[in-house]
Short mmCIF file of C-alpha atoms in Angstrom, two decimals:
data_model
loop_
_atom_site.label_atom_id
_atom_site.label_comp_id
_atom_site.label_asym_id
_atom_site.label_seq_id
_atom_site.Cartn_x
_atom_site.Cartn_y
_atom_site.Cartn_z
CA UNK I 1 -28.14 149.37 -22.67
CA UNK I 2 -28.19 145.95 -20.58
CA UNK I 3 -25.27 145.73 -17.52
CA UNK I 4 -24.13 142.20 -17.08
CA UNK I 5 -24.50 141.39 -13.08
CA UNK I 6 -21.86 139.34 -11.30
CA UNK I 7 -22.71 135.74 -10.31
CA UNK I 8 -23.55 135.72 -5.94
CA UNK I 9 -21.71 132.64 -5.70
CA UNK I 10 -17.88 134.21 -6.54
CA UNK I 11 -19.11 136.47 -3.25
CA UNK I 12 -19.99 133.74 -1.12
CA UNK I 13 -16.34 132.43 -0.86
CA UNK I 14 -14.98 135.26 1.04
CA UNK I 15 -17.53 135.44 3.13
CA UNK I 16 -17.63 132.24 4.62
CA UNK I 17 -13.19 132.09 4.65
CA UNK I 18 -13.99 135.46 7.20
CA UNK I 19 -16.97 133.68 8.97
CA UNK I 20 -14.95 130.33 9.81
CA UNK I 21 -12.41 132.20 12.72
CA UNK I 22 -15.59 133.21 14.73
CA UNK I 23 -17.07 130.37 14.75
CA UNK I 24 -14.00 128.30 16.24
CA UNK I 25 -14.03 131.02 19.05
CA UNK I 26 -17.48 130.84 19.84
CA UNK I 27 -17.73 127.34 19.81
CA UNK I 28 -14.43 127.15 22.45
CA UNK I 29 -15.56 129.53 24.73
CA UNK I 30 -18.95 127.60 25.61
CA UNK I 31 -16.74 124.56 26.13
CA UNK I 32 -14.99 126.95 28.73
CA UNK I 33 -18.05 127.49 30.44
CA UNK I 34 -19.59 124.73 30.95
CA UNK I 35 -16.02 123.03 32.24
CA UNK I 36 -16.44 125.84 35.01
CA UNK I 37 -20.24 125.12 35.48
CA UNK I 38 -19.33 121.34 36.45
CA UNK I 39 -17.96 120.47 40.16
CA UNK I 40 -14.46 119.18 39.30
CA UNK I 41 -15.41 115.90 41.72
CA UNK I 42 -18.02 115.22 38.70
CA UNK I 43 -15.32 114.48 36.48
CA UNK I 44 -12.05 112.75 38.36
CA UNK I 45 -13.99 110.59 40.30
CA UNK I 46 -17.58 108.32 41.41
CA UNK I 47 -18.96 108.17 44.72
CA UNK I 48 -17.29 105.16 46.78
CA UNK I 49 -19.77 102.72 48.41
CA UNK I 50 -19.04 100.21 51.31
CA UNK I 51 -20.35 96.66 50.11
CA UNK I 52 -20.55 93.61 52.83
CA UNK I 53 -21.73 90.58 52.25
CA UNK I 54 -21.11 86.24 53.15
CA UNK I 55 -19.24 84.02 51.05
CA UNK I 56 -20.70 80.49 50.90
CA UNK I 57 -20.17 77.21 49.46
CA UNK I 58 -22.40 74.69 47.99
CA UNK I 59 -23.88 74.21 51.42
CA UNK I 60 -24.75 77.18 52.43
CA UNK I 61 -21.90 77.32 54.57
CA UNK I 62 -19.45 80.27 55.31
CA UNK I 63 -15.92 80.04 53.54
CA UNK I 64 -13.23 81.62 55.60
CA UNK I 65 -10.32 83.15 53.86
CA UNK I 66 -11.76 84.45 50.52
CA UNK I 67 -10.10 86.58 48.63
CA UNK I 68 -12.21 89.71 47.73
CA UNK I 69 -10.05 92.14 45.17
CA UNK I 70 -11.08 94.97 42.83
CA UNK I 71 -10.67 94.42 39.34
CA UNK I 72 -7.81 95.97 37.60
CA UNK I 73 -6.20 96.71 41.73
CA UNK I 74 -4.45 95.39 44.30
CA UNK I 75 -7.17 96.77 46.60
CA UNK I 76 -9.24 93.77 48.58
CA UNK I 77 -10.18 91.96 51.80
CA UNK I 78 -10.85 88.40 52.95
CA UNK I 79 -13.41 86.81 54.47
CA UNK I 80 -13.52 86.15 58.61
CA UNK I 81 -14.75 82.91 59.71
CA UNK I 82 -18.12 82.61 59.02
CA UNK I 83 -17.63 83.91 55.69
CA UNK I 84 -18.22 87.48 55.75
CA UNK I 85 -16.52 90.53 54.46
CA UNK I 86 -16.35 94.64 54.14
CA UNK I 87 -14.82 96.44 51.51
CA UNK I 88 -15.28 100.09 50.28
CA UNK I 89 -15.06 100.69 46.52
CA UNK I 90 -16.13 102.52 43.78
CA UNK I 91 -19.89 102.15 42.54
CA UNK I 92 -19.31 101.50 39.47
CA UNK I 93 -16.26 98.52 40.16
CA UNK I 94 -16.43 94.97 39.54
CA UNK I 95 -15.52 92.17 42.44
CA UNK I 96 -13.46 89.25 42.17
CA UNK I 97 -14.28 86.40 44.59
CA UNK I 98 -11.58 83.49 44.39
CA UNK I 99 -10.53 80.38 46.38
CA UNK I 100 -8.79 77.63 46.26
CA UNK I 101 -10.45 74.76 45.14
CA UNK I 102 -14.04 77.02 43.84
CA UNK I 103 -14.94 78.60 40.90
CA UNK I 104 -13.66 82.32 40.81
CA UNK I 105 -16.71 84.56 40.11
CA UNK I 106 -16.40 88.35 38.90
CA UNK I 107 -19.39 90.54 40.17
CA UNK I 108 -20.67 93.99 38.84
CA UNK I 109 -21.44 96.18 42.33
CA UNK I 110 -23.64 98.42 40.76
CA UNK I 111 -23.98 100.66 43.70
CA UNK I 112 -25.42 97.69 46.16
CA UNK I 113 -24.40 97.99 49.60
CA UNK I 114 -25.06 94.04 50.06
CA UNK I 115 -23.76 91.29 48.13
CA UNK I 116 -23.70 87.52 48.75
CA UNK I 117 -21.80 85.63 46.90
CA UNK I 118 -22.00 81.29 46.42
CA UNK I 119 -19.15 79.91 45.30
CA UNK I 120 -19.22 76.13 43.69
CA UNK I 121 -16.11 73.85 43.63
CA UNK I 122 -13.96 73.16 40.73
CA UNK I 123 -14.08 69.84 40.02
CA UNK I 124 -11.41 69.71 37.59
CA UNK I 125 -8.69 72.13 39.72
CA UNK I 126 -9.43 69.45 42.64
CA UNK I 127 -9.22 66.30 40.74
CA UNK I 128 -5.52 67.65 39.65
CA UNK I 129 -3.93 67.67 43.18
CA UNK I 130 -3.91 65.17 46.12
CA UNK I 131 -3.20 65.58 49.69
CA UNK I 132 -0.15 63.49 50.70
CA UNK I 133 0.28 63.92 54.55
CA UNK I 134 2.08 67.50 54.69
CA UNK I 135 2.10 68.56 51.28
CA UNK I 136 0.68 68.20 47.95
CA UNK I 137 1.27 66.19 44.67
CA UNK I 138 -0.31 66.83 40.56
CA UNK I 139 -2.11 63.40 40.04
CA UNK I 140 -0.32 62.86 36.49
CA UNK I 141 2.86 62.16 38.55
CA UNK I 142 1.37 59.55 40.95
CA UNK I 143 0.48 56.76 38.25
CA UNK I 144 -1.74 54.59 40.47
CA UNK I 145 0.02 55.62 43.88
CA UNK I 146 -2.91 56.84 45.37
CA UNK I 147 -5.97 54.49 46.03
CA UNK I 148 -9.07 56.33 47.51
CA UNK I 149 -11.26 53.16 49.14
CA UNK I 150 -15.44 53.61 49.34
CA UNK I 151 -15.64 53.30 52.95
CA UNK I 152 -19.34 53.46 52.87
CA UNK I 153 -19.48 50.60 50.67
CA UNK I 154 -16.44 48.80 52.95
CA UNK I 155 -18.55 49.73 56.38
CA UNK I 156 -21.37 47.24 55.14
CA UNK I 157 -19.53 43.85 55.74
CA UNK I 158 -20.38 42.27 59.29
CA UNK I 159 -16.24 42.73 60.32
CA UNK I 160 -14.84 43.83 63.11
CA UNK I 161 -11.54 45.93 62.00
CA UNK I 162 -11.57 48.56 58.99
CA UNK I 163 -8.67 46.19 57.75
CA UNK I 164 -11.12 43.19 57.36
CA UNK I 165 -13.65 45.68 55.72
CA UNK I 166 -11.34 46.61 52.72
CA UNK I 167 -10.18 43.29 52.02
CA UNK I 168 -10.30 42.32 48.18
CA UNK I 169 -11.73 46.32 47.54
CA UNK I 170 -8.30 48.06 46.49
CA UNK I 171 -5.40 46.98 43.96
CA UNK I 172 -1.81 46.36 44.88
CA UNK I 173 -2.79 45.84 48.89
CA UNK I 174 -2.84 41.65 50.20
CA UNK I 175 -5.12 41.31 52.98
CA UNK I 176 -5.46 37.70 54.56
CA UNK I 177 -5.99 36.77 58.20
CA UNK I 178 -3.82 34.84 60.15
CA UNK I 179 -6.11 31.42 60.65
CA UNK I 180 -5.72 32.47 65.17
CA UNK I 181 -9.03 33.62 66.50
CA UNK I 182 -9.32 37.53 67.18
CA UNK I 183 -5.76 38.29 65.61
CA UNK I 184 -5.62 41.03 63.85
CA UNK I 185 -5.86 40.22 60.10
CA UNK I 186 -2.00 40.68 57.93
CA UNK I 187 -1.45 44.05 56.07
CA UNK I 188 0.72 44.12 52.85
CA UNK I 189 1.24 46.63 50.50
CA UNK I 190 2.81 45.96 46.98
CA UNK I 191 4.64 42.91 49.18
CA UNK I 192 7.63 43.36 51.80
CA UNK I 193 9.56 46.56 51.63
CA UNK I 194 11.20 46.11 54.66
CA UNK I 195 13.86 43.29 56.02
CA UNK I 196 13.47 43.68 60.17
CA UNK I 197 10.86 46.24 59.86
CA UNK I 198 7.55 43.80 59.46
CA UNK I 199 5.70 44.03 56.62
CA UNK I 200 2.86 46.24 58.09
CA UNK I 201 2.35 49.76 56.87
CA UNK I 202 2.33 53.25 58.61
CA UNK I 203 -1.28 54.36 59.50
CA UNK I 204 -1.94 57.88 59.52
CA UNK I 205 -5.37 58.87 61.94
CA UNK I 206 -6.13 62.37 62.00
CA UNK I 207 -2.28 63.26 61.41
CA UNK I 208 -0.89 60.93 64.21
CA UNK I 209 1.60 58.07 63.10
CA UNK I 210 -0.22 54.79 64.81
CA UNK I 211 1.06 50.92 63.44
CA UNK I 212 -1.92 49.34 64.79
CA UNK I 213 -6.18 50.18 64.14
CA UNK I 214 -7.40 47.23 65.36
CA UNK I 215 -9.39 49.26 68.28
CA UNK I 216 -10.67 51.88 65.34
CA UNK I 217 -13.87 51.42 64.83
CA UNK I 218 -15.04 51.75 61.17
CA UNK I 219 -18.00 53.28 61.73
CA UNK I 220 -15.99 56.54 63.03
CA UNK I 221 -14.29 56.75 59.60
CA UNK I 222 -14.87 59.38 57.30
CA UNK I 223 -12.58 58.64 54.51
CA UNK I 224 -9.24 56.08 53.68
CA UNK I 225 -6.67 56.43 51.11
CA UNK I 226 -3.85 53.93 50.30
CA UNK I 227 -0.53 55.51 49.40
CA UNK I 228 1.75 52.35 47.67
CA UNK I 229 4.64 54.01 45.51
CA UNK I 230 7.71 56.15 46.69
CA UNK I 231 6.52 59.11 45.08
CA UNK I 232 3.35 59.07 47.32
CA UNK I 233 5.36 57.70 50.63
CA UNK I 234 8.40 59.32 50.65
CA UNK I 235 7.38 62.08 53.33
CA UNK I 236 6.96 59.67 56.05
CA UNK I 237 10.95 58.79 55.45
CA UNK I 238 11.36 55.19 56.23
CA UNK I 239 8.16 54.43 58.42
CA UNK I 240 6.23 54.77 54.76
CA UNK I 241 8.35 51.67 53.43
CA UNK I 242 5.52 49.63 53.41
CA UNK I 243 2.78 52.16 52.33
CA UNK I 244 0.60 54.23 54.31
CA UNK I 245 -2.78 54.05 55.60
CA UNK I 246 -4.58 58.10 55.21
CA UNK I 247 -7.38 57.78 57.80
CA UNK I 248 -9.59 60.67 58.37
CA UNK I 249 -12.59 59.90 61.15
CA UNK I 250 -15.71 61.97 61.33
CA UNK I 251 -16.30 64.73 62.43
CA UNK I 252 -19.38 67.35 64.49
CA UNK I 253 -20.75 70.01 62.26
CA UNK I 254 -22.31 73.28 63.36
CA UNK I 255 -26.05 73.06 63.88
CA UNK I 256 -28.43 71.14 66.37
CA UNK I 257 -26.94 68.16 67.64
CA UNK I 258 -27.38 64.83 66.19
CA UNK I 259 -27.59 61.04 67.29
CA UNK I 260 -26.24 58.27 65.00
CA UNK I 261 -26.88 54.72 65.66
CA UNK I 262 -26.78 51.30 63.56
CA UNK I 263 -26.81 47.86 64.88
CA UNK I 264 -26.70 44.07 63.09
CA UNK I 265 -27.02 40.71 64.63
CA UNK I 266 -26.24 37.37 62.48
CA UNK I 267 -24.24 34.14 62.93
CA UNK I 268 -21.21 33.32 62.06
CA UNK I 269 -20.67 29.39 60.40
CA UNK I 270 -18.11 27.79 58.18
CA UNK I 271 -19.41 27.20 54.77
CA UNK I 272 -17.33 24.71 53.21
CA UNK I 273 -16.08 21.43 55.05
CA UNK I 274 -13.91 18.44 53.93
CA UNK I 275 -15.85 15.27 52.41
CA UNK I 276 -14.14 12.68 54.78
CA UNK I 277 -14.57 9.64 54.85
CA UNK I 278 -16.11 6.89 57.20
CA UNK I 279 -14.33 3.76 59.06
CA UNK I 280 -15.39 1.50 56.08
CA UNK I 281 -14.72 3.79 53.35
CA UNK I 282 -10.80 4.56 55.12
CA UNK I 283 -10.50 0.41 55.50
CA UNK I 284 -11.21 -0.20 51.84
CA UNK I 285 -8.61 2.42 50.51
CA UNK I 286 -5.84 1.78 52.96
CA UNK I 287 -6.19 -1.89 51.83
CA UNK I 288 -5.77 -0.78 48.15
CA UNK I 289 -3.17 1.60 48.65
CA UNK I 290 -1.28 -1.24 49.98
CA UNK I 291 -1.80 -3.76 47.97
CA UNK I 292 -0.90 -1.58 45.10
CA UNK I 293 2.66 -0.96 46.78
CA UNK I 294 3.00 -4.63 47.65
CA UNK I 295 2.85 -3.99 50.88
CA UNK I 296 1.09 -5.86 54.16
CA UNK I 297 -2.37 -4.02 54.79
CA UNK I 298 -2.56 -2.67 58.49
CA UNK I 299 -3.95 -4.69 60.94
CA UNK I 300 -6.23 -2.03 61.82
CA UNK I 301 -8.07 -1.90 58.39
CA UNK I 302 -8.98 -5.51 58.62
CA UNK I 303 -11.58 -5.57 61.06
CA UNK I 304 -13.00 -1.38 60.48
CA UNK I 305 -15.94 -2.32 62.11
CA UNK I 306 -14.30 -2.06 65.60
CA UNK I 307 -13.46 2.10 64.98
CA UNK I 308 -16.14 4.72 65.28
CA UNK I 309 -17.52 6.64 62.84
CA UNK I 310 -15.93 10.39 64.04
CA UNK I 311 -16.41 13.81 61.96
CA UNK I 312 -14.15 16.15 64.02
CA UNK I 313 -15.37 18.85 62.15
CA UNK I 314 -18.53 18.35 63.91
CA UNK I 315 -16.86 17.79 67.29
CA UNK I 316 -14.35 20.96 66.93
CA UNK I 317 -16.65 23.52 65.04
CA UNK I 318 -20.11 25.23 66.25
CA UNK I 319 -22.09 28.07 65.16
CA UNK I 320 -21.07 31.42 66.21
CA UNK I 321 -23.58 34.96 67.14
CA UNK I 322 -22.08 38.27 66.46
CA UNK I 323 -23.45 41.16 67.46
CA UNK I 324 -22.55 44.89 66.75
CA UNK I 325 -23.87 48.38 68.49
CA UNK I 326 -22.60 51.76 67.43
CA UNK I 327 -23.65 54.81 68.82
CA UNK I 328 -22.67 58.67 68.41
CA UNK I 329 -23.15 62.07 69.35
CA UNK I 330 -22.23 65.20 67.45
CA UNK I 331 -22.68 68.79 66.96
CA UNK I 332 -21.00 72.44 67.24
CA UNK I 333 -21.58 75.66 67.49
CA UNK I 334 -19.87 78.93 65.58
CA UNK I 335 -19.42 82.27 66.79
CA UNK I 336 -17.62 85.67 65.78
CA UNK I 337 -14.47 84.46 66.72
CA UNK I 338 -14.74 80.65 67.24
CA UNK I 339 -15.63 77.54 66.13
CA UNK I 340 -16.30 74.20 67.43
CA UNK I 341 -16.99 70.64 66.97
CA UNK I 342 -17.66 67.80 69.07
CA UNK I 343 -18.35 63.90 68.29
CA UNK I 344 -18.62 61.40 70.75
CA UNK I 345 -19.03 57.78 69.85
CA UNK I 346 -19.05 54.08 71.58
CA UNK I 347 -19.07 50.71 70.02
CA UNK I 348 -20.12 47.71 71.14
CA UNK I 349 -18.96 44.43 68.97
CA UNK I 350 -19.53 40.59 71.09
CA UNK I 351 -19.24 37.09 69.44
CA UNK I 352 -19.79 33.98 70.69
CA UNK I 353 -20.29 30.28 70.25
CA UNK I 354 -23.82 28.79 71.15
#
């Protein structure tokens, strides 16, 4: 007689429901111990490594005042002056290098102990402010205030004064000279602003208030700006009525020491002269105009023959020299703590008639 045998899969069920419990057990206990195998400092934290380095710009020259931060923190150093920097951090964090006017730059340390970092400018964070004497203005709210002038361009003309050199080469400013020999040439911004103050503008050398730069010489400047509105001016109070002159002259860098020199020689004549006319020529038309006017014809246009024949334009004017020497000196030196700069310059300028 044939027993029917259960099916092994109903038994399987409660086998694997009673299995299940020890498994979860097992499985939590190893966790445990490896957790207690591991050095707790394996898990909170990474090593910390000190990273220096030099911050330059697109010279090659050390930027002081960088900001050096870790990511994420408000942990972070600047650089000294000559660029450099020390900062301890985690090896795994991530640098950011900022400064005004540059390119900020986020760096992955890594673990290095030495990073240098090259910073370029920002050409369009720079173009969007401009330096008006103390402080600072957003270009969009100048119009045309501000007038930057090519002074290498200017420095070509054979001239004696920087105001003779930008004549005709910005908008809104009237140069014209006087017609006196050696007077310095007349200075107007956007017309008269003034009523008993002249009609000259403020000049601003280096940061010192000055009305005159006839004895500058231009080849000692490094840069001009024109400032012509109220927005631009108003700083200087009512010295900047007129406008104001931004001069900034040149200036030693650090590095061997240099010599500069330029000279030109030429001569100086007037190109245009008046057609006048000769004792003859003068006779015949004072007749005319006489006659026309029904009037009596001098007595001294009847006989012109008796006058001589006189160009005062040759008797007054003659052909001028001019010649012009500049020569400078320059250099500096940087150390730990300091920084230097020197420039030294002379000028010789001598015109005369032959």
């Amino acid at each position: 007689m044939k027993k029917t045998v259960p099916k092994l899969r109903w038994l399987a069920i409660p086998a694997l429901i009673c299995y299940l419990p020890l498994t979860v057990a097992a499985e939590a206990n190893a966790a445990a111990s490896v957790r207690a195998a591991l050095p707790s400092a394996a898990i909170i934290q990474t090593p910390d490594v000190t990273v220096t380095g030099r911050v330059t710009d697109e010279k090659g020259e050390g930027l002081p005042g960088v900001n050096v931060v870790v990511k994420g923190t408000s942990d972070g150093t600047s650089t000294d002056v000559e660029g450099r920097y020390s900062i301890t951090v985690p090896d795994n964090a991530t640098l950011v290098v900022s400064y005004v006017g540059y390119t900020p730059r986020e760096i992955a340390v890594g673990g290095r102990t030495t990073i240098d970092v090259p910073l370029t400018p920002d050409a369009q964070a720079l173009s969007e402010v401009v330096v008006l004497g103390y402080t600072t203005q957003n270009r969009q709210n100048l119009t045309s205030a501000v007038s930057p002038v090519d002074v290498a361009a200017a420095k070509r003309a054979p001239v004696a004064t920087i105001t003779e050199a930008i004549q005709g080469r910005t908008t809104g400013v009237q140069i014209s000279n006087s017609g006196t020999p050696g007077q310095a040439p007349i200075f107007n911004i956007r017309g008269i602003g003034t009523l008993n103050g002249g009609s000259a503008p403020l000049f601003v050398v280096d940061g010192l208030w000055t009305n005159n730069i006839r004895d500058l010489n231009p080849s000692d400047i490094e840069s001009l700006t024109v400032l012509k509105d109220a927005s631009s001016t108003s700083i200087y109070g009512s010295q900047g009525a007129n406008g104001v002159v931004i001069i900034t002259t040149k200036k030693g860098k650090a590095g061997k020491p240099t010599i500069g020199f330029n000279a030109y020689a030429g001569v100086q004549n007037v190109v245009d002269r008046w057609d006048l006319t000769n004792a003859s020529e003068w006779a015949a038309l004072s007749r005319e105009a006489y006659q026309n006017a029904g009037l009596t014809p001098l007595a001294s246009a009847a006989n012109p023959e008796n006058y001589a024949n006189t160009d005062w334009q040759d008797e007054i004017l003659r052909t001028g020299t001019v010649q012009d020497y500049n020569l400078n000196f320059s250099g500096g030196s940087t150390g730990e703590n300091f920084s230097t700069n020197f420039l030294i310059s002379g000028a010789i300028l001598n015109k005369k008639v032959r």
